[in-house]
């Protein structure tokens, strides 16, 4: 009888392990995403303690202030606009694969835009305006095929407007005014309907692209 009971015991253990794995699956995601967000917290100066609830010892980040999750405990929104934050963005943000809204506008964030943000395939809105961000606009943002709002105005960005953005058919709003961009302004795809004042106050930006007549990155570095 003991020998016959062994397989049943093993089967019971396997089923129990499977149930535990399925039950904990959302929390594994939560830990991974929590780690990414906590890395962001450590890269930022937070004099007003708006990130005080971002505790890495919690099971997942869905209980943190300024973080929104879906029913599967996946992070869909980070809203830290106008929060008196300084510091820089981190590549780990690219791990938030269900993120739809990244709101970090009106702070004093410096450094560059990580090219890893191009991994945020669910992103609808990227709002980094009114900061102190430098460097170029990553061409990897062209992979964000769900993107509707791209607001990078009032920073210190340089280089061209990436032509990869032309392939985002969902894109409705692009604002890169008040930077130091160069080259020409795209005129195809979604850019056909973007007003020119969304590109103003870039002293080295040469105006709308003349398709077939001029290279868009003329004198642009």
mmCIF file of C-alpha atoms in Angstrom:
data_model
loop_
_atom_site.group_PDB
_atom_site.id
_atom_site.type_symbol
_atom_site.label_atom_id
_atom_site.label_comp_id
_atom_site.label_asym_id
_atom_site.label_seq_id
_atom_site.Cartn_x
_atom_site.Cartn_y
_atom_site.Cartn_z
ATOM 1 C CA UNK A 1 0.000 0.000 0.000
ATOM 2 C CA UNK A 2 2.884 2.374 0.802
ATOM 3 C CA UNK A 3 4.394 1.854 -2.649
ATOM 4 C CA UNK A 4 1.053 2.616 -4.307
ATOM 5 C CA UNK A 5 0.628 5.788 -2.273
ATOM 6 C CA UNK A 6 3.904 7.270 -3.455
ATOM 7 C CA UNK A 7 2.750 8.216 -6.976
ATOM 8 C CA UNK A 8 -0.404 9.802 -5.584
ATOM 9 C CA UNK A 9 1.711 11.796 -3.132
ATOM 10 C CA UNK A 10 3.981 12.952 -5.955
ATOM 11 C CA UNK A 11 0.980 13.917 -8.110
ATOM 12 C CA UNK A 12 -0.525 15.881 -5.230
ATOM 13 C CA UNK A 13 2.759 17.708 -4.700
ATOM 14 C CA UNK A 14 3.069 18.587 -8.395
ATOM 15 C CA UNK A 15 -0.495 19.928 -8.465
ATOM 16 C CA UNK A 16 0.102 21.928 -5.306
ATOM 17 C CA UNK A 17 3.288 23.422 -6.733
ATOM 18 C CA UNK A 18 1.487 24.341 -9.939
ATOM 19 C CA UNK A 19 -1.307 26.073 -8.017
ATOM 20 C CA UNK A 20 1.196 28.022 -5.944
ATOM 21 C CA UNK A 21 3.063 29.079 -9.085
ATOM 22 C CA UNK A 22 -0.092 30.275 -10.775
ATOM 23 C CA UNK A 23 -1.202 32.112 -7.641
ATOM 24 C CA UNK A 24 2.105 33.898 -7.236
ATOM 25 C CA UNK A 25 2.609 34.721 -10.916
ATOM 26 C CA UNK A 26 1.257 38.291 -10.660
ATOM 27 C CA UNK A 27 3.498 38.944 -7.690
ATOM 28 C CA UNK A 28 6.567 37.790 -9.643
ATOM 29 C CA UNK A 29 5.669 40.402 -12.260
ATOM 30 C CA UNK A 30 5.094 42.893 -9.473
ATOM 31 C CA UNK A 31 8.509 42.275 -7.973
ATOM 32 C CA UNK A 32 10.225 42.686 -11.331
ATOM 33 C CA UNK A 33 8.379 45.912 -12.062
ATOM 34 C CA UNK A 34 8.831 47.081 -8.498
ATOM 35 C CA UNK A 35 12.574 46.573 -8.860
ATOM 36 C CA UNK A 36 12.570 48.734 -12.006
ATOM 37 C CA UNK A 37 10.605 51.512 -10.323
ATOM 38 C CA UNK A 38 12.733 51.360 -7.192
ATOM 39 C CA UNK A 39 15.805 51.795 -9.399
ATOM 40 C CA UNK A 40 14.150 54.952 -10.704
ATOM 41 C CA UNK A 41 13.472 56.126 -7.174
ATOM 42 C CA UNK A 42 17.122 55.688 -6.214
ATOM 43 C CA UNK A 43 18.187 57.775 -9.221
ATOM 44 C CA UNK A 44 15.976 60.708 -8.234
ATOM 45 C CA UNK A 45 16.223 63.401 -5.592
ATOM 46 C CA UNK A 46 12.839 63.708 -3.868
ATOM 47 C CA UNK A 47 12.798 66.653 -1.420
ATOM 48 C CA UNK A 48 8.997 66.521 -1.014
ATOM 49 C CA UNK A 49 8.931 62.759 -0.280
ATOM 50 C CA UNK A 50 6.396 62.000 -2.995
ATOM 51 C CA UNK A 51 8.092 58.599 -3.439
ATOM 52 C CA UNK A 52 8.019 57.693 0.248
ATOM 53 C CA UNK A 53 5.555 54.838 -0.356
ATOM 54 C CA UNK A 54 7.837 53.205 -2.947
ATOM 55 C CA UNK A 55 8.955 50.461 -0.567
ATOM 56 C CA UNK A 56 10.828 47.540 -2.210
ATOM 57 C CA UNK A 57 9.814 45.247 0.662
ATOM 58 C CA UNK A 58 6.163 45.262 -0.429
ATOM 59 C CA UNK A 59 4.935 42.381 -2.583
ATOM 60 C CA UNK A 60 4.353 44.533 -5.643
ATOM 61 C CA UNK A 61 4.278 48.244 -6.543
ATOM 62 C CA UNK A 62 0.514 48.445 -7.082
ATOM 63 C CA UNK A 63 0.018 49.860 -3.580
ATOM 64 C CA UNK A 64 2.505 52.677 -4.149
ATOM 65 C CA UNK A 65 1.287 56.239 -4.607
ATOM 66 C CA UNK A 66 1.523 57.602 -8.182
ATOM 67 C CA UNK A 67 1.479 54.046 -9.645
ATOM 68 C CA UNK A 68 -1.555 52.478 -11.337
ATOM 69 C CA UNK A 69 -1.892 48.786 -12.172
ATOM 70 C CA UNK A 70 -4.309 46.657 -14.169
ATOM 71 C CA UNK A 71 -6.265 43.683 -12.845
ATOM 72 C CA UNK A 72 -3.228 41.450 -13.333
ATOM 73 C CA UNK A 73 -1.068 43.623 -11.092
ATOM 74 C CA UNK A 74 0.940 44.953 -14.030
ATOM 75 C CA UNK A 75 2.019 48.596 -13.913
ATOM 76 C CA UNK A 76 0.128 50.668 -16.494
ATOM 77 C CA UNK A 77 0.730 54.239 -15.325
ATOM 78 C CA UNK A 78 3.437 56.190 -13.517
ATOM 79 C CA UNK A 79 2.334 59.746 -12.786
ATOM 80 C CA UNK A 80 5.001 61.931 -11.216
ATOM 81 C CA UNK A 81 4.298 65.192 -12.998
ATOM 82 C CA UNK A 82 5.124 68.447 -11.188
ATOM 83 C CA UNK A 83 6.640 66.612 -8.214
ATOM 84 C CA UNK A 84 9.828 68.647 -7.664
ATOM 85 C CA UNK A 85 12.014 65.695 -8.642
ATOM 86 C CA UNK A 86 15.560 65.912 -9.962
ATOM 87 C CA UNK A 87 18.045 63.286 -11.069
ATOM 88 C CA UNK A 88 17.901 61.152 -14.192
ATOM 89 C CA UNK A 89 15.857 58.468 -15.924
ATOM 90 C CA UNK A 90 17.012 54.844 -15.847
ATOM 91 C CA UNK A 91 17.131 52.111 -18.528
ATOM 92 C CA UNK A 92 15.139 49.830 -16.194
ATOM 93 C CA UNK A 93 11.969 51.736 -17.132
ATOM 94 C CA UNK A 94 12.045 49.744 -20.358
ATOM 95 C CA UNK A 95 11.066 46.636 -18.364
ATOM 96 C CA UNK A 96 7.550 47.986 -17.667
ATOM 97 C CA UNK A 97 6.121 46.239 -20.714
ATOM 98 C CA UNK A 98 2.476 47.019 -19.887
ATOM 99 C CA UNK A 99 3.091 50.697 -19.149
ATOM 100 C CA UNK A 100 0.689 52.992 -21.016
ATOM 101 C CA UNK A 101 1.363 56.397 -19.417
ATOM 102 C CA UNK A 102 4.736 57.728 -18.289
ATOM 103 C CA UNK A 103 4.162 61.180 -16.788
ATOM 104 C CA UNK A 104 7.297 62.936 -15.531
ATOM 105 C CA UNK A 105 6.643 66.455 -16.768
ATOM 106 C CA UNK A 106 7.499 69.702 -14.919
ATOM 107 C CA UNK A 107 10.371 68.421 -12.817
ATOM 108 C CA UNK A 108 14.117 69.035 -12.999
ATOM 109 C CA UNK A 109 15.139 65.715 -14.509
ATOM 110 C CA UNK A 110 18.514 65.780 -16.236
ATOM 111 C CA UNK A 111 20.535 63.341 -18.322
ATOM 112 C CA UNK A 112 19.281 61.620 -21.445
ATOM 113 C CA UNK A 113 16.209 59.681 -22.568
ATOM 114 C CA UNK A 114 17.145 55.965 -22.305
ATOM 115 C CA UNK A 115 16.825 54.142 -25.626
ATOM 116 C CA UNK A 116 15.254 51.298 -23.622
ATOM 117 C CA UNK A 117 12.017 53.302 -23.509
ATOM 118 C CA UNK A 118 11.541 51.946 -27.011
ATOM 119 C CA UNK A 119 10.660 48.610 -25.369
ATOM 120 C CA UNK A 120 7.443 50.050 -23.892
ATOM 121 C CA UNK A 121 5.233 48.580 -26.618
ATOM 122 C CA UNK A 122 1.990 49.483 -24.794
ATOM 123 C CA UNK A 123 2.920 53.135 -24.230
ATOM 124 C CA UNK A 124 0.234 55.667 -25.200
ATOM 125 C CA UNK A 125 1.627 58.840 -23.647
ATOM 126 C CA UNK A 126 5.225 59.904 -23.012
ATOM 127 C CA UNK A 127 5.265 63.243 -21.187
ATOM 128 C CA UNK A 128 8.744 64.490 -20.296
ATOM 129 C CA UNK A 129 8.191 68.166 -21.026
ATOM 130 C CA UNK A 130 9.495 71.014 -18.847
ATOM 131 C CA UNK A 131 12.585 69.271 -17.533
ATOM 132 C CA UNK A 132 16.310 69.675 -18.143
ATOM 133 C CA UNK A 133 16.813 66.604 -20.335
ATOM 134 C CA UNK A 134 19.681 66.665 -22.825
ATOM 135 C CA UNK A 135 21.016 64.399 -25.556
ATOM 136 C CA UNK A 136 19.091 63.200 -28.594
ATOM 137 C CA UNK A 137 15.587 61.814 -29.065
ATOM 138 C CA UNK A 138 16.190 58.044 -29.316
ATOM 139 C CA UNK A 139 15.312 56.503 -32.662
ATOM 140 C CA UNK A 140 14.053 53.501 -30.661
ATOM 141 C CA UNK A 141 10.910 55.501 -29.823
ATOM 142 C CA UNK A 142 9.824 54.655 -33.353
ATOM 143 C CA UNK A 143 9.001 51.155 -32.064
ATOM 144 C CA UNK A 144 6.190 52.545 -29.884
ATOM 145 C CA UNK A 145 3.366 51.658 -32.254
ATOM 146 C CA UNK A 146 0.645 52.518 -29.695
ATOM 147 C CA UNK A 147 2.016 55.998 -28.955
ATOM 148 C CA UNK A 148 -0.475 58.863 -29.263
ATOM 149 C CA UNK A 149 1.143 61.688 -27.241
ATOM 150 C CA UNK A 150 4.856 62.555 -27.374
ATOM 151 C CA UNK A 151 5.598 65.745 -25.443
ATOM 152 C CA UNK A 152 9.276 66.559 -25.027
ATOM 153 C CA UNK A 153 9.093 70.342 -25.212
ATOM 154 C CA UNK A 154 11.046 72.710 -22.946
ATOM 155 C CA UNK A 155 14.159 70.617 -22.454
ATOM 156 C CA UNK A 156 17.715 70.779 -23.835
ATOM 157 C CA UNK A 157 17.415 68.083 -26.505
ATOM 158 C CA UNK A 158 19.748 68.132 -29.494
ATOM 159 C CA UNK A 159 20.045 66.269 -32.797
ATOM 160 C CA UNK A 160 17.330 65.601 -35.391
ATOM 161 C CA UNK A 161 13.698 64.604 -35.068
ATOM 162 C CA UNK A 162 14.037 60.826 -35.641
ATOM 163 C CA UNK A 163 12.465 59.735 -38.928
ATOM 164 C CA UNK A 164 11.513 56.476 -37.242
ATOM 165 C CA UNK A 165 8.631 58.402 -35.632
ATOM 166 C CA UNK A 166 7.023 58.814 -39.064
ATOM 167 C CA UNK A 167 5.989 55.143 -38.935
ATOM 168 C CA UNK A 168 3.788 55.547 -35.830
ATOM 169 C CA UNK A 169 0.320 55.808 -37.354
ATOM 170 C CA UNK A 170 -1.351 56.329 -33.955
ATOM 171 C CA UNK A 171 0.689 59.466 -33.190
ATOM 172 C CA UNK A 172 -1.555 62.529 -32.785
ATOM 173 C CA UNK A 173 0.459 65.002 -30.710
ATOM 174 C CA UNK A 174 4.175 65.733 -31.008
ATOM 175 C CA UNK A 175 5.630 68.741 -29.217
ATOM 176 C CA UNK A 176 9.388 69.269 -29.264
ATOM 177 C CA UNK A 177 9.371 73.069 -29.074
ATOM 178 C CA UNK A 178 11.927 74.970 -26.969
ATOM 179 C CA UNK A 179 14.876 72.630 -27.397
ATOM 180 C CA UNK A 180 18.029 72.749 -29.543
ATOM 181 C CA UNK A 181 17.024 70.322 -32.297
ATOM 182 C CA UNK A 182 18.492 70.531 -35.786
ATOM 183 C CA UNK A 183 17.815 69.287 -39.300
ATOM 184 C CA UNK A 184 14.381 69.557 -40.847
ATOM 185 C CA UNK A 185 10.827 68.813 -39.704
ATOM 186 C CA UNK A 186 9.198 65.603 -40.993
ATOM 187 C CA UNK A 187 6.147 66.149 -43.169
ATOM 188 C CA UNK A 188 4.935 62.605 -43.852
ATOM 189 C CA UNK A 189 2.829 60.138 -41.890
ATOM 190 C CA UNK A 190 1.414 61.575 -38.649
ATOM 191 C CA UNK A 191 3.596 64.694 -39.017
ATOM 192 C CA UNK A 192 1.383 65.850 -41.857
ATOM 193 C CA UNK A 193 -1.088 67.078 -39.218
ATOM 194 C CA UNK A 194 1.321 68.336 -36.505
ATOM 195 C CA UNK A 195 1.287 72.186 -36.348
ATOM 196 C CA UNK A 196 4.610 73.911 -36.984
ATOM 197 C CA UNK A 197 4.456 75.797 -33.682
ATOM 198 C CA UNK A 198 5.071 72.449 -31.955
ATOM 199 C CA UNK A 199 8.613 72.717 -33.354
ATOM 200 C CA UNK A 200 9.276 76.408 -32.678
ATOM 201 C CA UNK A 201 12.184 77.826 -30.668
ATOM 202 C CA UNK A 202 14.702 75.292 -31.956
ATOM 203 C CA UNK A 203 17.236 77.750 -33.447
ATOM 204 C CA UNK A 204 18.970 75.104 -35.579
ATOM 205 C CA UNK A 205 15.801 73.476 -36.941
ATOM 206 C CA UNK A 206 15.580 74.394 -40.619
ATOM 207 C CA UNK A 207 11.855 74.090 -41.279
ATOM 208 C CA UNK A 208 9.671 71.514 -43.034
ATOM 209 C CA UNK A 209 11.373 68.768 -44.985
ATOM 210 C CA UNK A 210 11.354 69.168 -48.762
ATOM 211 C CA UNK A 211 10.882 65.569 -49.839
ATOM 212 C CA UNK A 212 13.362 64.531 -52.495
ATOM 213 C CA UNK A 213 15.072 67.917 -52.575
ATOM 214 C CA UNK A 214 17.132 68.067 -49.399
ATOM 215 C CA UNK A 215 18.586 65.740 -46.818
ATOM 216 C CA UNK A 216 16.697 66.151 -43.565
ATOM 217 C CA UNK A 217 19.842 66.120 -41.409
ATOM 218 C CA UNK A 218 21.684 68.916 -43.237
ATOM 219 C CA UNK A 219 24.096 70.626 -40.822
ATOM 220 C CA UNK A 220 22.679 68.522 -37.994
ATOM 221 C CA UNK A 221 24.873 66.984 -35.349
#
